[in-house]
CSV table of C-alpha atoms in Angstrom, one decimal:
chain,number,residue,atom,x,y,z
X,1,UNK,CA,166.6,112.0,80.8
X,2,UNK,CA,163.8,114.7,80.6
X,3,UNK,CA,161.9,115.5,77.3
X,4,UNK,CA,162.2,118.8,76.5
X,5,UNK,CA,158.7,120.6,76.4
X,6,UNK,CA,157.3,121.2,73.1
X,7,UNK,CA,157.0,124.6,71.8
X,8,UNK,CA,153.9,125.1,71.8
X,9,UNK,CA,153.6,124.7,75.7
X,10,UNK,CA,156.4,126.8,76.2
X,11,UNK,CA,154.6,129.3,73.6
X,12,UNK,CA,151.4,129.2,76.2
X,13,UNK,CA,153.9,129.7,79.3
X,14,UNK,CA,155.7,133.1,78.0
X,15,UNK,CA,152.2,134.7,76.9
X,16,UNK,CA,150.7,133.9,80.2
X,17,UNK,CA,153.8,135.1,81.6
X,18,UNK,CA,153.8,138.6,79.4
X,19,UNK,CA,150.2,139.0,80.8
X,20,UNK,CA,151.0,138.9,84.4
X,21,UNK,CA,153.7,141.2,84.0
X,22,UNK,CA,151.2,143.6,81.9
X,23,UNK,CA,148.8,143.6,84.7
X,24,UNK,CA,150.3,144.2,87.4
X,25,UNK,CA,152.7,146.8,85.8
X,26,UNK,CA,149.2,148.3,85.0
X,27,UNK,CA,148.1,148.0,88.5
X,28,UNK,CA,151.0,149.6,90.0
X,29,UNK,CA,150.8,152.6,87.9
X,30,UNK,CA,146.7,152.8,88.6
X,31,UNK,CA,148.0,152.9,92.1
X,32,UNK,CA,150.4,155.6,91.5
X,33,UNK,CA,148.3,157.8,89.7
X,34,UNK,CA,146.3,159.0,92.5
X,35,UNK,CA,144.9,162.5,92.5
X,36,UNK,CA,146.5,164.6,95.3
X,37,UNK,CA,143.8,165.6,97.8
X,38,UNK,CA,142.3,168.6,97.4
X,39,UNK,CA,143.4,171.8,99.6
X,40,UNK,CA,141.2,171.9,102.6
X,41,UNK,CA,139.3,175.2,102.3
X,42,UNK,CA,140.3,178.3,104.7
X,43,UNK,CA,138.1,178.4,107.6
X,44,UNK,CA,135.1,181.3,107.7
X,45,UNK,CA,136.5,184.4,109.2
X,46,UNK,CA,134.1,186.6,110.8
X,47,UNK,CA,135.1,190.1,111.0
X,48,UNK,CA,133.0,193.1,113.5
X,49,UNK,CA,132.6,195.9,111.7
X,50,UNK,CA,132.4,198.7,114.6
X,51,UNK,CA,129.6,201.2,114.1
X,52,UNK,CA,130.4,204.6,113.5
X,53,UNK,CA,129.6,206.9,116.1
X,54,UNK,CA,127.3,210.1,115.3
X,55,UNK,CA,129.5,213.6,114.5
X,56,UNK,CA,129.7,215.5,117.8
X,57,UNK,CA,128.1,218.9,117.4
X,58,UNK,CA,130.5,221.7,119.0
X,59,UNK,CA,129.4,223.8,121.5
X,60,UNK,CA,128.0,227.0,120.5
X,61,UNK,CA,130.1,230.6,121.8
X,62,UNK,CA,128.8,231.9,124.8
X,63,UNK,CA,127.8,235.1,124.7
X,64,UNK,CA,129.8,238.0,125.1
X,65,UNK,CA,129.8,239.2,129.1
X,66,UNK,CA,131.3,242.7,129.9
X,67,UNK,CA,133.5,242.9,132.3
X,68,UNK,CA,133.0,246.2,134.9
X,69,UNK,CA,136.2,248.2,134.7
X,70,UNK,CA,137.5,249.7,138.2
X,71,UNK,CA,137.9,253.5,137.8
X,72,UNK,CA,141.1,254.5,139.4
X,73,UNK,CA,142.9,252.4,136.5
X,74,UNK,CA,143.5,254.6,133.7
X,75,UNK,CA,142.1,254.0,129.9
X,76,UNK,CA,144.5,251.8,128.5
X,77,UNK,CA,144.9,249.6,131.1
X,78,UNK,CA,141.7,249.1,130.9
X,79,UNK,CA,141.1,248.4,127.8
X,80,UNK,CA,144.5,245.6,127.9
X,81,UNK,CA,142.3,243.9,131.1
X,82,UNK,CA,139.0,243.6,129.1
X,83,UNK,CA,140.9,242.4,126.2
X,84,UNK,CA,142.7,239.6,128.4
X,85,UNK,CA,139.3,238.5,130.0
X,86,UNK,CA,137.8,238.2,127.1
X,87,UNK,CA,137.1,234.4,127.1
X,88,UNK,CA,137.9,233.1,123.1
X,89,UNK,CA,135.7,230.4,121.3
X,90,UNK,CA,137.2,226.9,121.8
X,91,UNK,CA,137.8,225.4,118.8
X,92,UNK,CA,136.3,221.9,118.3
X,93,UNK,CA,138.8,218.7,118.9
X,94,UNK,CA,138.1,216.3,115.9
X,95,UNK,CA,136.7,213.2,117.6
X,96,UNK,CA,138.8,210.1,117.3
X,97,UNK,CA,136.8,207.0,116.9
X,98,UNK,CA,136.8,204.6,119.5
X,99,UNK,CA,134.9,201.0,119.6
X,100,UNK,CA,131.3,201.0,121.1
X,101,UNK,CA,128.9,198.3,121.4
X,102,UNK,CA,124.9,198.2,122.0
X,103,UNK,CA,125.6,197.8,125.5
X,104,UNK,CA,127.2,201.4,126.1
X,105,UNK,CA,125.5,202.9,123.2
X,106,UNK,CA,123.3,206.1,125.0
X,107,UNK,CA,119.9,206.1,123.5
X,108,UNK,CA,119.5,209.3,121.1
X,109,UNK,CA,118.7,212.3,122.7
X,110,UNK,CA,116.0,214.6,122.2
X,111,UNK,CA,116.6,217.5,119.8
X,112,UNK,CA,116.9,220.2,122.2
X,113,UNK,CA,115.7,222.7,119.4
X,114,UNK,CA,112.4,222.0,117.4
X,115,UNK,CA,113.4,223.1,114.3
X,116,UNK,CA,116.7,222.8,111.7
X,117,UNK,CA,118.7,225.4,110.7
X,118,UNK,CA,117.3,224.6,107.1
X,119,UNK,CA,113.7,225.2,108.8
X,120,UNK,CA,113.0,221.6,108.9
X,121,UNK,CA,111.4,219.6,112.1
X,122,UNK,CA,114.5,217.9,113.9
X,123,UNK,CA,114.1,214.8,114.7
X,124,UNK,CA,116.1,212.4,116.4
X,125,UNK,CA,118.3,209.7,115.0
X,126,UNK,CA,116.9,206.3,115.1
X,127,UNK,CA,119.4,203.6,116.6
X,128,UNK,CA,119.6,200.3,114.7
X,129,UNK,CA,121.4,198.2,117.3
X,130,UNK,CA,118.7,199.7,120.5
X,131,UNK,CA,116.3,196.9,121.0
X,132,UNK,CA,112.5,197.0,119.3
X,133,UNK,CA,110.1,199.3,121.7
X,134,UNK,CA,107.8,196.6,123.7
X,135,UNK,CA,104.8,194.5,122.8
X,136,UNK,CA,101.4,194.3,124.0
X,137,UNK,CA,100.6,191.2,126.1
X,138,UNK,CA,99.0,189.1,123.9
X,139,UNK,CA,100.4,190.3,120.3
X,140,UNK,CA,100.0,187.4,117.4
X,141,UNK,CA,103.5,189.0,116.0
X,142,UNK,CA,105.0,189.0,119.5
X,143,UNK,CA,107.7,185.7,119.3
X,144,UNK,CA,107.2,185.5,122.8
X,145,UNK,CA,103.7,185.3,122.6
X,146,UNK,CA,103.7,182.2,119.6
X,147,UNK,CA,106.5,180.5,121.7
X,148,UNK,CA,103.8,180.1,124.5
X,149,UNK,CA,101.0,179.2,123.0
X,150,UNK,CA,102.5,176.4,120.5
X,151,UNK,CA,103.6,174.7,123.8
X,152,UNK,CA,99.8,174.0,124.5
X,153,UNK,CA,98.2,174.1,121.5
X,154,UNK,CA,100.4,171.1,120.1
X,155,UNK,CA,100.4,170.2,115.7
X,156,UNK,CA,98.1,167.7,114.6
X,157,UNK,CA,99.9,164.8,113.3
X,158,UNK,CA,97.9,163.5,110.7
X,159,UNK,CA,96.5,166.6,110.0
X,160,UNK,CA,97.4,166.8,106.1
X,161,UNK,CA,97.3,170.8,104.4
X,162,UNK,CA,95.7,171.0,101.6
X,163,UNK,CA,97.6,170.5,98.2
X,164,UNK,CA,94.9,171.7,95.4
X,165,UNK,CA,95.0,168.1,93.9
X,166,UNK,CA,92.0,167.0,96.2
X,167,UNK,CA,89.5,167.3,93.3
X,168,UNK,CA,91.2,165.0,90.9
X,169,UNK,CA,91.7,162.0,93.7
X,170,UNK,CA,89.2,159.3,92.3
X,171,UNK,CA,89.3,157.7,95.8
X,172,UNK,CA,91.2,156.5,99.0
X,173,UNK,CA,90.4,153.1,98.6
X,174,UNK,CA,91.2,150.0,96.0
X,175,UNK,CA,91.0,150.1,92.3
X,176,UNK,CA,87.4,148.5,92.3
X,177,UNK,CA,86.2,151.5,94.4
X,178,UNK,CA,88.3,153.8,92.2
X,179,UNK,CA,86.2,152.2,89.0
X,180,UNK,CA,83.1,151.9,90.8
X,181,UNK,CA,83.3,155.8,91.3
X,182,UNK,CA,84.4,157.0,87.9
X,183,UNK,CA,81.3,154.8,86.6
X,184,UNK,CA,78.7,156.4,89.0
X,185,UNK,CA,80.2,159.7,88.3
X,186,UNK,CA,79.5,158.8,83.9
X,187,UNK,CA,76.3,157.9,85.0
X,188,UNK,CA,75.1,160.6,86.7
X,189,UNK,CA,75.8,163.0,83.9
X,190,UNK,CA,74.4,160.9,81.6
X,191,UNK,CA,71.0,161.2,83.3
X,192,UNK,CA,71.7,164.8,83.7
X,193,UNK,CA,71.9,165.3,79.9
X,194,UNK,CA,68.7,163.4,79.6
X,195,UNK,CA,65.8,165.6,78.8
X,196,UNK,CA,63.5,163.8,80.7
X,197,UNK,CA,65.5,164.0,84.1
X,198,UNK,CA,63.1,165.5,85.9
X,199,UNK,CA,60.4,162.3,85.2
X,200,UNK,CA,62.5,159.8,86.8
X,201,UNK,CA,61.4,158.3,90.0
X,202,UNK,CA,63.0,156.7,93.1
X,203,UNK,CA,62.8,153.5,93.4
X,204,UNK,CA,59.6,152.8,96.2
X,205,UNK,CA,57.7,150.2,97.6
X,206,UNK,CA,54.1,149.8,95.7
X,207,UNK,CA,50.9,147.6,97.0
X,208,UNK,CA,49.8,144.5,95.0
X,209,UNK,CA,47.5,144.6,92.5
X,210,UNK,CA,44.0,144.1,93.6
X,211,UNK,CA,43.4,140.3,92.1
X,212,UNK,CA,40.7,138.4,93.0
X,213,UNK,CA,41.7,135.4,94.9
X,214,UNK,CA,40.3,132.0,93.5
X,215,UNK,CA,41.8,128.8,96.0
X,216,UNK,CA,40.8,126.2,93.7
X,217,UNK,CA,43.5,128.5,91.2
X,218,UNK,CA,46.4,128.1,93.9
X,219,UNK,CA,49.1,125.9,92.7
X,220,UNK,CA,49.9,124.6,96.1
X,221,UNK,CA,46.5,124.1,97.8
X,222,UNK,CA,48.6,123.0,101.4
X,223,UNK,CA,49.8,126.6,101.9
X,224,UNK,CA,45.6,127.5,102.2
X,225,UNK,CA,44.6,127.2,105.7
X,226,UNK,CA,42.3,124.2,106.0
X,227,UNK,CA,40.2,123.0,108.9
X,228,UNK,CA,42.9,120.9,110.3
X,229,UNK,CA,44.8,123.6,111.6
X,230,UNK,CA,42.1,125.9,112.7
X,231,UNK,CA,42.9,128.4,109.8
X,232,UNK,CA,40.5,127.6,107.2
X,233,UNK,CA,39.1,131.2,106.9
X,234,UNK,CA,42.1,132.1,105.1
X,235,UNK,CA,40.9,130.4,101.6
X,236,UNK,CA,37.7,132.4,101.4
X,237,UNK,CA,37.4,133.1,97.9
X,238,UNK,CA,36.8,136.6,98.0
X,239,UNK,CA,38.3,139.3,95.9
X,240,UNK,CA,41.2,141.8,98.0
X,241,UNK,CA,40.1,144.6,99.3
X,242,UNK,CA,42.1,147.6,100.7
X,243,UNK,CA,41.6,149.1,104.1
X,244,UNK,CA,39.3,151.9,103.6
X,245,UNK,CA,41.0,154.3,105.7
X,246,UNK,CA,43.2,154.4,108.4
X,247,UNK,CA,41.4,157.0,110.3
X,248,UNK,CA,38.9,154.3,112.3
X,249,UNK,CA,36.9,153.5,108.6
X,250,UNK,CA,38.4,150.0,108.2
X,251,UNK,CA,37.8,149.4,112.0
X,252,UNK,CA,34.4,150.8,112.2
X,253,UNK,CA,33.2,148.7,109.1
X,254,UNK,CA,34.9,145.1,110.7
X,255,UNK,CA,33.2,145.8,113.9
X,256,UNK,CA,29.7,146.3,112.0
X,257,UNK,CA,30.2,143.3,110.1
X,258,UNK,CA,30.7,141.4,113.5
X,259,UNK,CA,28.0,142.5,115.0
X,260,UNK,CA,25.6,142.1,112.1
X,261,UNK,CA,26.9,138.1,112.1
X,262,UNK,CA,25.9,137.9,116.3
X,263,UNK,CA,22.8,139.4,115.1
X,264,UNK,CA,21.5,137.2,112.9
X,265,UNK,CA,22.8,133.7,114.1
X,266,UNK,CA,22.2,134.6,117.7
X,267,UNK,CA,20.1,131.1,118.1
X,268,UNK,CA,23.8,129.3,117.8
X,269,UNK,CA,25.9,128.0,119.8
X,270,UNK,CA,27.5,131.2,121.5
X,271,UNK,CA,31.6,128.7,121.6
X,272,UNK,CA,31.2,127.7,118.3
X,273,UNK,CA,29.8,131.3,117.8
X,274,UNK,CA,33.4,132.6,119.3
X,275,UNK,CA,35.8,130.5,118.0
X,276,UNK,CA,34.7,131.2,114.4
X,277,UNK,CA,34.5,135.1,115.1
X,278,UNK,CA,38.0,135.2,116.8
X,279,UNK,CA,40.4,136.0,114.1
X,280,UNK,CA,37.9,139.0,113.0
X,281,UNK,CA,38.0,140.4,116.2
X,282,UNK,CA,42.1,140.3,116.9
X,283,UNK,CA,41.8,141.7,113.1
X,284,UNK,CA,39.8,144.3,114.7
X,285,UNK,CA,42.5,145.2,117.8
X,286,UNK,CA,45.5,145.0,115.3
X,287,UNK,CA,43.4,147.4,113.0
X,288,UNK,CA,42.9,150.1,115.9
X,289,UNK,CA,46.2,150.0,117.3
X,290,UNK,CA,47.5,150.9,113.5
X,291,UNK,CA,44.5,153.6,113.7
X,292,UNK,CA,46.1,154.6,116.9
X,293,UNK,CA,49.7,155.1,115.5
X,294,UNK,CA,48.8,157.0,112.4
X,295,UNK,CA,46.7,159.4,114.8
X,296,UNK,CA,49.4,160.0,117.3
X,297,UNK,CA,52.2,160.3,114.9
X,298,UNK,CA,54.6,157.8,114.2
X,299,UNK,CA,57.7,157.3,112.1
X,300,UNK,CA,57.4,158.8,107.8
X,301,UNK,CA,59.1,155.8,106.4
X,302,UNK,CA,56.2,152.9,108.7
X,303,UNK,CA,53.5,155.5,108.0
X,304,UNK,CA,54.3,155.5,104.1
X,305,UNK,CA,55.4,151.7,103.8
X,306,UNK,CA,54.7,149.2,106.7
X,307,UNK,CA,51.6,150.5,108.4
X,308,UNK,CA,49.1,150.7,104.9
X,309,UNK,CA,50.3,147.3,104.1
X,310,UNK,CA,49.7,145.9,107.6
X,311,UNK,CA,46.3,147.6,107.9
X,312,UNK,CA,45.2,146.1,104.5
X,313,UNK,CA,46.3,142.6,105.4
X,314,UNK,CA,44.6,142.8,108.9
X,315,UNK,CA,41.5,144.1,107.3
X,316,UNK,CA,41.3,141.6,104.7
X,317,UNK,CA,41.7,139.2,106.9
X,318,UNK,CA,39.1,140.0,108.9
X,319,UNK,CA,36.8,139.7,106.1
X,320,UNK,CA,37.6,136.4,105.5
X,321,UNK,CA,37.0,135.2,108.9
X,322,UNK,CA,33.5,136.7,108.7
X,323,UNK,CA,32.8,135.0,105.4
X,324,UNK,CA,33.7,131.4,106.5
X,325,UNK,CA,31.0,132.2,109.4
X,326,UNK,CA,28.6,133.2,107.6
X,327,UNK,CA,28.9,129.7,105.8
X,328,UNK,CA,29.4,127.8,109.0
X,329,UNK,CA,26.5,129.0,110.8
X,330,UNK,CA,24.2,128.9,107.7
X,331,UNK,CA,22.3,126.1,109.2
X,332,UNK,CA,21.7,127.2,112.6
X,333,UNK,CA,20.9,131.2,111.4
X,334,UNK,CA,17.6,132.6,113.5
């Protein structure tokens, strides 16, 4: 035998139950309640208006013509036959209008008389529906005309009009290059606003000091040239000297200087003689081929920075060289 249910079971089966029927008594009547459709809307009629035609002027009575009379009539008959050939003025039929288009339209006449009966010009009437008078070949308003010429001369695609806002774009590129800009930009009016903008100088190459050059003073003796490798000139200690000029001075005063040094140890050995004079005299070619560019014109920028500092290396080179053989060829001197 089957326990009946408690109540409060069958309590939570009749709610649920209520709810089902609520909802879909509520769905049903969401379903029902549909808006009708809305009436579809008349289609666009397109109604011709005919054009009315100009009034017809009537023609204008001829002139009176007399009739000759025979003579063997008598009076009055006479005057009864003039009276029936009398022609009488026609009397103008009211025009009925009829449909015209622009392809029968007549063009306007000419004004067979020049002036109005008001006195004014007469002119004829202008024809809206007649077709606009011809172009010239090669009109910019003909349609014709720019039909034909944008089917060679094609649009640019990336060509991009101008908008106004080209002035406040910081840049085109990231947001480093955007801040990098609006920086320089700060910047430079900032050293506009300074009062001594004028005074400020580019930033340019400048020569070393003229130091004098001590080897025992060098903190790393094995970059001197020694007698090992043949190089030993190189540690003279002399003070620096610029090139004199670059117009053949510096040049002029090596080759002196060599041939004051063959001059007065010409009793030495004429190789050892050489050897120790070889670095003046390629000193001496490198000098006039840097003589030889600033006379036959050469680049601003190696004229103003690379050729001076060249010149004054090679020429103070070359006086090194002809110190250490001076010392060398002390002992053998004439």
């Amino acid at each position: 035998m089957n326990k009946a249910a408690p109540p409060q079971d069958a309590l939570l089966h009749a709610s649920a139950l209520l709810i089902a029927v609520a909802v879909t008594m509520f769905t049903g009547w969401l379903l029902l309640d549909v808006p009708a459709p809305a009436p579809a809307q008349p289609a666009l009629d397109v109604v011709l208006i005919e054009r009315v035609p100009p009034p017809v002027e009537p023609p204008s009575e001829p002139d009176f013509v007399p009739v000759p009379m025979p003579r063997d009539r008598p009076h009055a008959p006479q005057t009864a036959s003039v009276a029936a050939n009398t022609p009488r003025p026609v009397q103008p039929q009211p025009s009925t209008p009829r449909k015209q288009t622009a392809a029968n339209t007549p063009p306007p006449a000419r004004p067979s008389r020049l002036f109005n009966a008001d006195g004014r010009v007469a002119l004829p009437e202008a024809d809206p529906m007649r077709a606009p008078p011809g172009r010239a070949p090669g009109d910019p308003d003909d349609p014709k005309f720019v039909a034909a010429k944008n089917t060679f001369e094609r649009r640019n695609p990336i060509d991009v009009p101008p908008t106004g806002f080209e002035s406040d774009w910081a840049t085109e590129g990231t947001l480093g290059k955007a801040l990098l800009g609006k920086a320089t930009k700060r910047l430079q009016k900032i050293a506009d606003a300074m009062p001594f903008k004028r005074d400020i100088q580019q930033a340019r190459a400048r020569p070393p000091p003229p130091v004098r050059f001590n080897p025992a003073l060098h903190e790393r003796p094995s970059d001197l040239g020694s007698e090992a490798t043949g190089d030993a000139y190189k540690a003279a200690p002399i003070a620096f000297e610029p090139a004199p000029g670059l117009q053949g001075e510096a040049s002029r005063r090596i080759r002196q200087a060599i041939g004051e040094v063959e001059a007065a140890h010409g009793g030495c050995e004429r190789k050892r003689l050489r050897e120790l004079l070889a670095p003046a005299i390629v000193r001496v070619d490198e000098l006039q081929r840097i003589e030889r560019a600033m006379a036959s014109g050469v680049d601003p920028i190696r004229a103003e920075q690379l050729l001076p500092r060249s010149a004054d290396m090679a020429y103070d080179q070359a006086r090194r060289a002809i110190w250490y053989a001076k010392q060398q060829l002390a002992t053998c001197a004439s």
